[in-house]
């Protein structure tokens, strides 16, 4: 029955002069998301509002699903738009609306009229009372409750008249594309896809790096990461996933350095390579799924040792989260079932029995001296042989 959706956006409405840019970005993200839904749509801005109009047949659930992935949207209201043909026509439209949306009339309601166009002959209070009365006349079982109504029926007199009462919660945040770009270190685990999602939610475009170690990690493990990138991309837009072959670097570190320092040293090389691709892709920061104390490589000392090789800011949106809180978001965004598939990731193969939990940066740097120039060669080769896959 709905031909249009009214898009409510919160935070971006307060951006003053930048508001225009934010709205443009939101419109373009909405158009992009709607590619997932069958049918033709028009997205338009009108008087500080955004509307999605279906131009023919479409699937309601598909549209809702597509729109629920767009950051910057606070609420999605399926809306009936009518022309102003006088009060009698309006009350008939409102009665039809209530009849169709609420087949069971054993409900309470309240009319919330707004007159954005001051030349309309009735004011909001008069409209509330008059429309309320018409509804009561049409449906004897229905009751008014001005405090806690089951249905808050919004009737807005604008260029077109907007009639709506349903609001589906949106993803919140800010439209992607309004806050630069960052490079996500994406592994096959639970945390990093959630970290990417959270930074994208603040309007940041995301690219990603995955370090794999064939034959120690399988093609299926890589496919899992591609699948996770696709899940994040439903929210963030296309992700250029850099798949770096890390095997030789890992084996060389394994050969030369103390095994208990392996994870930290590997992590430092991952960060360096990620930073190389970040700069190449005009990213303003790196993103990881780290959380303080979660594992040996994420103690405060370990994070400091890893961080020391980076010159770009490293964003760690999960830093203060417990695992169960991360899992909750992972489930919400539809990544969890993929994340828990049991494929080895490149770090689990080389983990030491007793990794250092309080690495000292000077000690680590000294161990790295054993790597000589050969490591630079290996890094160069890893960069040159990196495969870039667009996940969308
Ligand atoms: P995740 O669930 O995200 O894999 P984790 O709990 O397994 O995290 P670690 O393995 O210590 O934690 O990894 C910490 C962070 O380092 C990850 O969140 C990710 O950002 C990055 N990382 C780890 N391994 C890789 C990898 N193979 N490729 C890319 N990034 C990685
Ligand atoms: Mg991991």
Short mmCIF file of C-alpha atoms and ligand atoms in Angstrom, two decimals:
data_model
loop_
_atom_site.label_atom_id
_atom_site.label_comp_id
_atom_site.label_asym_id
_atom_site.label_seq_id
_atom_site.Cartn_x
_atom_site.Cartn_y
_atom_site.Cartn_z
CA UNK A 1 0.00 0.00 0.00
CA UNK A 2 2.94 2.36 0.54
CA UNK A 3 4.52 4.09 -2.41
CA UNK A 4 6.90 6.20 -0.33
CA UNK A 5 9.18 6.13 2.66
CA UNK A 6 10.01 9.13 4.78
CA UNK A 7 13.61 9.00 5.94
CA UNK A 8 14.33 10.52 9.35
CA UNK A 9 17.87 11.55 10.11
CA UNK A 10 19.06 12.93 13.39
CA UNK A 11 22.63 13.90 13.96
CA UNK A 12 23.21 15.20 10.47
CA UNK A 13 20.42 17.71 10.82
CA UNK A 14 22.53 19.73 13.25
CA UNK A 15 25.53 20.26 11.02
CA UNK A 16 24.82 23.86 10.07
CA UNK A 17 26.33 24.84 6.75
CA UNK A 18 27.57 21.30 6.16
CA UNK A 19 24.06 19.99 6.29
CA UNK A 20 23.78 20.07 2.50
CA UNK A 21 26.86 17.86 2.09
CA UNK A 22 25.59 15.39 4.65
CA UNK A 23 22.21 15.18 2.97
CA UNK A 24 23.81 14.67 -0.41
CA UNK A 25 25.95 11.87 1.01
CA UNK A 26 22.91 10.29 2.63
CA UNK A 27 20.94 10.42 -0.61
CA UNK A 28 23.79 8.79 -2.48
CA UNK A 29 24.16 6.04 0.17
CA UNK A 30 20.41 5.39 0.04
CA UNK A 31 20.53 5.05 -3.74
CA UNK A 32 23.46 2.68 -3.44
CA UNK A 33 21.72 0.54 -0.81
CA UNK A 34 18.54 0.31 -2.90
CA UNK A 35 20.45 -1.53 -5.63
CA UNK A 36 19.90 -4.57 -3.39
CA UNK A 37 16.13 -4.23 -3.64
CA UNK A 38 14.20 -5.16 -6.75
CA UNK A 39 12.25 -2.36 -8.40
CA UNK A 40 12.82 1.24 -9.39
CA UNK A 41 13.08 4.02 -6.87
CA UNK A 42 13.45 7.74 -6.73
CA UNK A 43 15.24 9.39 -3.83
CA UNK A 44 14.51 13.07 -3.37
CA UNK A 45 15.15 15.85 -0.92
CA UNK A 46 12.29 18.15 -0.14
CA UNK A 47 12.02 20.82 2.54
CA UNK A 48 14.67 19.31 4.79
CA UNK A 49 13.40 15.80 4.31
CA UNK A 50 14.37 12.80 2.27
CA UNK A 51 11.80 10.62 0.58
CA UNK A 52 12.19 7.31 -1.21
CA UNK A 53 9.43 6.77 -3.78
CA UNK A 54 8.82 3.40 -5.37
CA UNK A 55 8.16 3.89 -9.06
CA UNK A 56 6.44 0.54 -9.55
CA UNK A 57 6.24 -2.90 -8.01
CA UNK A 58 8.66 -3.57 -5.17
CA UNK A 59 9.18 -5.81 -2.18
CA UNK A 60 8.55 -4.03 1.13
CA UNK A 61 10.91 -6.23 3.16
CA UNK A 62 13.73 -5.82 0.65
CA UNK A 63 13.43 -2.05 0.79
CA UNK A 64 13.37 -2.06 4.58
CA UNK A 65 16.37 -4.36 4.68
CA UNK A 66 18.33 -2.19 2.23
CA UNK A 67 17.51 1.02 4.11
CA UNK A 68 18.35 -0.53 7.48
CA UNK A 69 21.99 -0.76 6.32
CA UNK A 70 22.35 2.95 5.63
CA UNK A 71 24.23 4.94 8.27
CA UNK A 72 22.76 8.36 8.93
CA UNK A 73 19.18 7.08 8.98
CA UNK A 74 17.51 7.26 12.36
CA UNK A 75 14.07 6.08 11.32
CA UNK A 76 12.24 4.80 8.26
CA UNK A 77 8.56 5.68 8.05
CA UNK A 78 6.38 4.10 5.40
CA UNK A 79 4.25 7.09 4.44
CA UNK A 80 1.12 7.85 2.44
CA UNK A 81 1.48 11.09 0.48
CA UNK A 82 -1.62 12.84 -0.75
CA UNK A 83 -2.43 16.11 -2.41
CA UNK A 84 -4.34 18.72 -0.48
CA UNK A 85 -7.95 18.44 -1.67
CA UNK A 86 -9.58 19.92 1.40
CA UNK A 87 -10.40 18.60 4.84
CA UNK A 88 -13.11 16.10 3.80
CA UNK A 89 -10.72 14.37 1.38
CA UNK A 90 -7.99 14.37 4.02
CA UNK A 91 -10.21 12.79 6.65
CA UNK A 92 -11.20 10.08 4.18
CA UNK A 93 -7.50 9.41 3.45
CA UNK A 94 -6.77 9.22 7.16
CA UNK A 95 -9.69 6.83 7.76
CA UNK A 96 -8.52 4.63 4.86
CA UNK A 97 -5.02 4.67 6.27
CA UNK A 98 -6.14 3.55 9.74
CA UNK A 99 -8.37 0.89 8.24
CA UNK A 100 -5.63 -0.64 6.14
CA UNK A 101 -2.76 -0.42 8.62
CA UNK A 102 -4.75 -1.51 11.67
CA UNK A 103 -7.26 -4.18 10.69
CA UNK A 104 -7.81 -4.87 14.41
CA UNK A 105 -9.46 -1.72 15.74
CA UNK A 106 -9.16 -2.66 19.36
CA UNK A 107 -6.45 -0.02 19.83
CA UNK A 108 -5.90 3.44 21.24
CA UNK A 109 -4.61 6.34 19.16
CA UNK A 110 -3.73 9.97 19.15
CA UNK A 111 -3.45 12.32 16.18
CA UNK A 112 -0.30 14.36 15.95
CA UNK A 113 -0.92 16.97 13.26
CA UNK A 114 1.69 19.45 12.10
CA UNK A 115 1.21 22.33 9.79
CA UNK A 116 4.46 23.14 8.00
CA UNK A 117 2.49 25.27 5.56
CA UNK A 118 0.91 28.14 7.45
CA UNK A 119 -1.64 28.94 4.76
CA UNK A 120 -3.59 25.77 5.60
CA UNK A 121 -7.01 26.89 6.95
CA UNK A 122 -6.85 24.82 10.17
CA UNK A 123 -4.11 24.90 12.78
CA UNK A 124 -2.55 21.80 14.36
CA UNK A 125 -4.83 21.77 17.39
CA UNK A 126 -7.93 22.04 15.24
CA UNK A 127 -6.66 19.30 12.95
CA UNK A 128 -5.93 16.98 15.88
CA UNK A 129 -9.43 17.39 17.22
CA UNK A 130 -11.25 17.21 13.90
CA UNK A 131 -9.34 14.21 12.53
CA UNK A 132 -9.61 12.43 15.87
CA UNK A 133 -13.33 12.85 15.77
CA UNK A 134 -13.58 11.52 12.21
CA UNK A 135 -11.63 8.40 13.18
CA UNK A 136 -13.82 7.79 16.22
CA UNK A 137 -16.92 8.15 14.08
CA UNK A 138 -15.60 5.69 11.49
CA UNK A 139 -14.45 3.03 13.97
CA UNK A 140 -16.56 2.76 17.13
CA UNK A 141 -14.16 0.26 18.85
CA UNK A 142 -11.17 2.55 18.62
CA UNK A 143 -10.30 4.79 21.59
CA UNK A 144 -8.29 7.93 22.16
CA UNK A 145 -5.36 7.91 24.57
CA UNK A 146 -3.39 11.13 24.57
CA UNK A 147 -0.74 9.87 27.02
CA UNK A 148 0.30 6.42 25.85
CA UNK A 149 -1.46 5.68 22.58
CA UNK A 150 -0.83 2.40 20.76
CA UNK A 151 -0.79 4.40 17.56
CA UNK A 152 0.59 7.88 17.12
CA UNK A 153 -0.88 8.99 13.83
CA UNK A 154 1.22 11.73 12.27
CA UNK A 155 -0.45 14.00 9.76
CA UNK A 156 1.83 16.66 8.35
CA UNK A 157 0.58 19.36 6.08
CA UNK A 158 3.45 20.13 3.74
CA UNK A 159 3.58 20.62 -0.01
CA UNK A 160 2.10 17.13 0.02
CA UNK A 161 0.23 15.78 3.01
CA UNK A 162 2.18 13.08 4.88
CA UNK A 163 0.25 10.40 6.75
CA UNK A 164 2.26 7.89 8.76
CA UNK A 165 2.35 6.07 12.06
CA UNK A 166 5.08 3.45 11.74
CA UNK A 167 8.75 4.11 12.27
CA UNK A 168 11.33 1.39 11.82
CA UNK A 169 14.59 2.11 13.62
CA UNK A 170 17.49 2.98 11.32
CA UNK A 171 21.19 2.15 11.68
CA UNK A 172 22.05 5.57 13.15
CA UNK A 173 25.49 7.11 12.75
CA UNK A 174 26.54 9.30 9.85
CA UNK A 175 26.43 8.74 6.09
CA UNK A 176 29.52 6.96 4.81
CA UNK A 177 31.60 9.34 2.76
CA UNK A 178 31.37 12.28 5.13
CA UNK A 179 34.44 11.44 7.20
CA UNK A 180 37.35 10.28 5.08
CA UNK A 181 38.67 6.75 4.69
CA UNK A 182 40.48 4.23 6.90
CA UNK A 183 42.25 0.89 6.44
CA UNK A 184 40.83 -2.02 8.42
CA UNK A 185 43.05 -4.95 9.43
CA UNK A 186 40.49 -7.63 8.74
CA UNK A 187 41.05 -11.16 9.98
CA UNK A 188 38.62 -14.03 9.96
CA UNK A 189 37.71 -13.48 13.61
CA UNK A 190 34.76 -11.94 15.39
CA UNK A 191 36.28 -8.61 16.34
CA UNK A 192 37.69 -6.94 13.26
CA UNK A 193 34.47 -6.98 11.18
CA UNK A 194 32.70 -5.34 14.12
CA UNK A 195 35.50 -2.75 14.37
CA UNK A 196 35.11 -1.94 10.66
CA UNK A 197 31.36 -1.62 11.06
CA UNK A 198 31.74 0.77 13.98
CA UNK A 199 34.13 3.13 12.22
CA UNK A 200 32.02 3.07 9.03
CA UNK A 201 29.06 4.02 11.23
CA UNK A 202 30.76 7.35 11.88
CA UNK A 203 30.77 8.13 8.17
CA UNK A 204 34.17 6.67 7.29
CA UNK A 205 34.82 4.76 4.07
CA UNK A 206 36.67 1.51 4.66
CA UNK A 207 39.31 -0.47 2.83
CA UNK A 208 40.87 -3.61 4.27
CA UNK A 209 44.01 -5.73 4.50
CA UNK A 210 44.06 -9.44 5.20
CA UNK A 211 47.29 -11.33 5.84
CA UNK A 212 47.13 -14.93 4.82
CA UNK A 213 49.75 -17.62 4.97
CA UNK A 214 49.23 -20.32 2.38
CA UNK A 215 49.57 -23.29 2.67
CA UNK A 216 49.27 -22.86 6.44
CA UNK A 217 45.99 -21.07 5.91
CA UNK A 218 43.57 -22.42 3.35
CA UNK A 219 41.69 -20.94 0.44
CA UNK A 220 38.56 -21.39 2.54
CA UNK A 221 40.00 -19.19 5.28
CA UNK A 222 40.60 -16.51 2.69
CA UNK A 223 37.07 -16.91 1.29
CA UNK A 224 35.75 -16.44 4.82
CA UNK A 225 37.51 -13.09 5.05
CA UNK A 226 36.14 -12.06 1.64
CA UNK A 227 32.66 -13.01 2.89
CA UNK A 228 33.16 -10.95 6.05
CA UNK A 229 34.32 -7.99 3.96
CA UNK A 230 31.09 -8.32 1.95
CA UNK A 231 29.03 -8.26 5.14
CA UNK A 232 30.76 -5.07 6.34
CA UNK A 233 30.41 -3.62 2.82
CA UNK A 234 26.63 -3.86 3.10
CA UNK A 235 26.99 -1.00 5.57
CA UNK A 236 30.17 0.73 4.45
CA UNK A 237 29.90 0.49 0.68
CA UNK A 238 32.52 -1.29 -1.46
CA UNK A 239 35.69 -2.40 0.35
CA UNK A 240 38.96 -2.87 -1.51
CA UNK A 241 40.34 -5.91 0.26
CA UNK A 242 44.12 -6.32 0.01
CA UNK A 243 45.10 -9.94 0.40
CA UNK A 244 48.76 -10.04 1.41
CA UNK A 245 50.74 -13.27 1.24
CA UNK A 246 52.46 -13.21 4.62
CA UNK A 247 53.95 -16.72 4.66
CA UNK A 248 57.58 -15.92 3.91
CA UNK A 249 57.66 -13.03 6.35
CA UNK A 250 56.14 -15.20 9.03
CA UNK A 251 58.53 -18.10 8.42
CA UNK A 252 61.51 -15.77 8.43
CA UNK A 253 60.49 -14.16 11.72
CA UNK A 254 59.89 -17.66 13.09
CA UNK A 255 63.38 -18.67 12.06
CA UNK A 256 65.20 -15.62 13.43
CA UNK A 257 63.35 -14.33 16.47
CA UNK A 258 62.47 -15.72 19.90
CA UNK A 259 59.23 -17.63 19.55
CA UNK A 260 57.57 -15.94 22.50
CA UNK A 261 57.97 -12.62 20.68
CA UNK A 262 56.71 -13.94 17.37
CA UNK A 263 53.16 -12.65 17.58
CA UNK A 264 54.24 -9.13 18.53
CA UNK A 265 56.87 -8.92 15.81
CA UNK A 266 54.45 -10.30 13.23
CA UNK A 267 51.84 -7.81 14.35
CA UNK A 268 54.35 -4.99 13.90
CA UNK A 269 55.01 -6.08 10.33
CA UNK A 270 51.29 -6.37 9.67
CA UNK A 271 50.84 -2.79 10.85
CA UNK A 272 53.69 -1.54 8.67
CA UNK A 273 52.31 -3.19 5.56
CA UNK A 274 48.77 -2.08 6.37
CA UNK A 275 50.06 1.45 6.74
CA UNK A 276 51.75 1.27 3.36
CA UNK A 277 48.43 0.39 1.69
CA UNK A 278 46.62 2.92 3.84
CA UNK A 279 48.78 5.76 2.56
CA UNK A 280 48.54 4.51 -0.99
CA UNK A 281 44.73 4.60 -0.75
CA UNK A 282 44.56 8.00 0.97
CA UNK A 283 43.40 6.53 4.26
CA UNK A 284 43.63 8.75 7.32
CA UNK A 285 43.98 5.94 9.84
CA UNK A 286 44.14 2.22 10.55
CA UNK A 287 41.42 0.18 12.27
CA UNK A 288 41.89 -2.97 14.32
CA UNK A 289 39.58 -5.15 16.40
CA UNK A 290 41.80 -5.04 19.47
CA UNK A 291 40.43 -4.82 23.00
CA UNK A 292 42.59 -4.35 26.09
CA UNK A 293 43.66 -7.59 27.68
CA UNK A 294 41.69 -9.89 25.39
CA UNK A 295 44.78 -11.99 24.53
CA UNK A 296 48.54 -11.75 25.15
CA UNK A 297 49.03 -9.56 22.10
CA UNK A 298 46.47 -7.07 23.38
CA UNK A 299 47.81 -6.16 26.81
CA UNK A 300 48.65 -2.48 27.25
CA UNK A 301 52.34 -3.32 26.76
CA UNK A 302 51.66 -5.35 23.62
CA UNK A 303 49.44 -2.66 22.16
CA UNK A 304 52.17 -0.10 22.83
CA UNK A 305 54.75 -2.29 21.08
CA UNK A 306 52.48 -2.79 18.06
CA UNK A 307 51.47 0.82 17.94
CA UNK A 308 55.06 2.05 17.98
CA UNK A 309 55.62 1.19 14.30
CA UNK A 310 52.67 3.24 13.06
CA UNK A 311 52.65 6.88 12.13
CA UNK A 312 48.97 7.01 11.18
CA UNK A 313 46.45 7.02 14.01
CA UNK A 314 45.20 3.52 14.86
CA UNK A 315 41.51 3.39 15.68
CA UNK A 316 40.47 0.58 18.01
CA UNK A 317 36.73 1.05 18.47
CA UNK A 318 36.41 -2.14 20.58
CA UNK A 319 39.14 -1.19 23.02
CA UNK A 320 36.88 -1.13 26.07
CA UNK A 321 34.45 -3.83 25.03
CA UNK A 322 34.05 -7.26 26.58
CA UNK A 323 33.85 -10.21 24.22
CA UNK A 324 30.13 -10.75 24.86
CA UNK A 325 29.42 -7.12 23.94
CA UNK A 326 31.36 -7.55 20.71
CA UNK A 327 29.48 -10.76 19.93
CA UNK A 328 26.19 -8.96 20.40
CA UNK A 329 27.09 -6.44 17.68
CA UNK A 330 28.55 -9.17 15.50
CA UNK A 331 25.20 -10.99 15.62
CA UNK A 332 23.26 -7.80 15.01
CA UNK A 333 25.20 -7.01 11.83
CA UNK A 334 24.96 -10.58 10.55
CA UNK A 335 28.68 -11.41 10.74
CA UNK A 336 28.75 -13.84 13.65
CA UNK A 337 27.81 -17.05 11.85
CA UNK A 338 30.56 -16.45 9.30
CA UNK A 339 33.12 -15.37 11.91
CA UNK A 340 32.77 -18.58 13.90
CA UNK A 341 33.37 -20.90 10.95
CA UNK A 342 36.30 -23.01 12.06
CA UNK A 343 39.03 -22.06 9.58
CA UNK A 344 42.52 -21.46 10.89
CA UNK A 345 43.77 -17.91 10.77
CA UNK A 346 47.38 -17.13 10.12
CA UNK A 347 48.24 -16.27 13.71
CA UNK A 348 46.99 -19.45 15.31
CA UNK A 349 49.50 -21.59 13.38
CA UNK A 350 52.59 -19.88 14.69
CA UNK A 351 51.46 -19.07 18.22
CA UNK A 352 53.98 -19.76 20.92
CA UNK A 353 53.00 -21.73 24.01
CA UNK A 354 54.01 -18.86 26.25
CA UNK A 355 53.89 -15.60 24.34
CA UNK A 356 55.24 -12.50 26.07
CA UNK A 357 52.47 -10.55 27.72
CA UNK A 358 54.60 -7.56 28.71
CA UNK A 359 56.89 -6.98 25.76
CA UNK A 360 59.51 -4.32 26.14
CA UNK A 361 59.85 -2.25 22.99
CA UNK A 362 63.65 -2.06 23.22
CA UNK A 363 63.89 -5.84 23.54
CA UNK A 364 61.57 -6.33 20.59
CA UNK A 365 63.53 -3.88 18.47
CA UNK A 366 66.73 -5.72 19.34
CA UNK A 367 65.21 -9.03 18.26
CA UNK A 368 64.11 -7.44 15.00
CA UNK A 369 67.73 -6.50 14.24
CA UNK A 370 68.32 -10.20 13.62
CA UNK A 371 66.03 -9.94 10.63
CA UNK A 372 68.62 -7.96 8.55
CA UNK A 373 67.86 -6.48 5.14
CA UNK A 374 66.24 -9.68 3.96
CA UNK A 375 63.05 -8.72 5.74
CA UNK A 376 62.80 -5.55 3.63
CA UNK A 377 63.00 -7.70 0.51
CA UNK A 378 60.28 -9.99 1.80
CA UNK A 379 58.05 -7.03 2.68
CA UNK A 380 58.59 -5.58 -0.78
CA UNK A 381 57.66 -8.87 -2.44
CA UNK A 382 54.58 -9.24 -0.21
CA UNK A 383 53.44 -5.78 -1.23
CA UNK A 384 54.10 -6.39 -4.91
CA UNK A 385 52.23 -9.69 -4.95
CA UNK A 386 49.22 -8.42 -3.02
CA UNK A 387 45.90 -9.24 -4.61
CA UNK A 388 43.15 -6.62 -4.43
CA UNK A 389 39.55 -7.87 -4.34
CA UNK A 390 36.61 -5.50 -4.31
CA UNK A 391 34.04 -6.73 -1.80
CA UNK A 392 30.57 -5.29 -2.33
P1 LIG B 1 39.71 -10.90 15.45
O1 LIG B 1 38.52 -11.59 16.03
O2 LIG B 1 39.38 -9.59 14.83
O3 LIG B 1 40.53 -11.79 14.57
P2 LIG B 1 41.29 -11.62 17.63
O4 LIG B 1 40.56 -11.61 18.90
O5 LIG B 1 41.53 -12.90 16.93
O6 LIG B 1 40.62 -10.56 16.68
P3 LIG B 1 44.06 -11.04 17.26
O7 LIG B 1 44.22 -12.25 16.46
O8 LIG B 1 45.00 -10.74 18.37
O9 LIG B 1 42.65 -10.90 17.93
O10 LIG B 1 44.06 -9.80 16.29
C1 LIG B 1 43.93 -8.48 16.73
C2 LIG B 1 43.63 -7.60 15.54
O11 LIG B 1 44.72 -7.65 14.61
C3 LIG B 1 42.43 -8.09 14.76
O12 LIG B 1 41.23 -7.57 15.29
C4 LIG B 1 42.72 -7.54 13.39
O13 LIG B 1 42.37 -6.17 13.31
C5 LIG B 1 44.24 -7.68 13.30
N1 LIG B 1 44.61 -8.97 12.66
C6 LIG B 1 44.93 -10.12 13.28
N2 LIG B 1 45.22 -11.08 12.37
C7 LIG B 1 45.06 -10.54 11.16
C8 LIG B 1 45.19 -11.02 9.82
N3 LIG B 1 45.53 -12.27 9.55
N4 LIG B 1 44.93 -10.16 8.80
C9 LIG B 1 44.56 -8.88 9.07
N5 LIG B 1 44.42 -8.39 10.29
C10 LIG B 1 44.67 -9.18 11.35
MG1 LIG B 2 42.18 -13.14 14.96
#
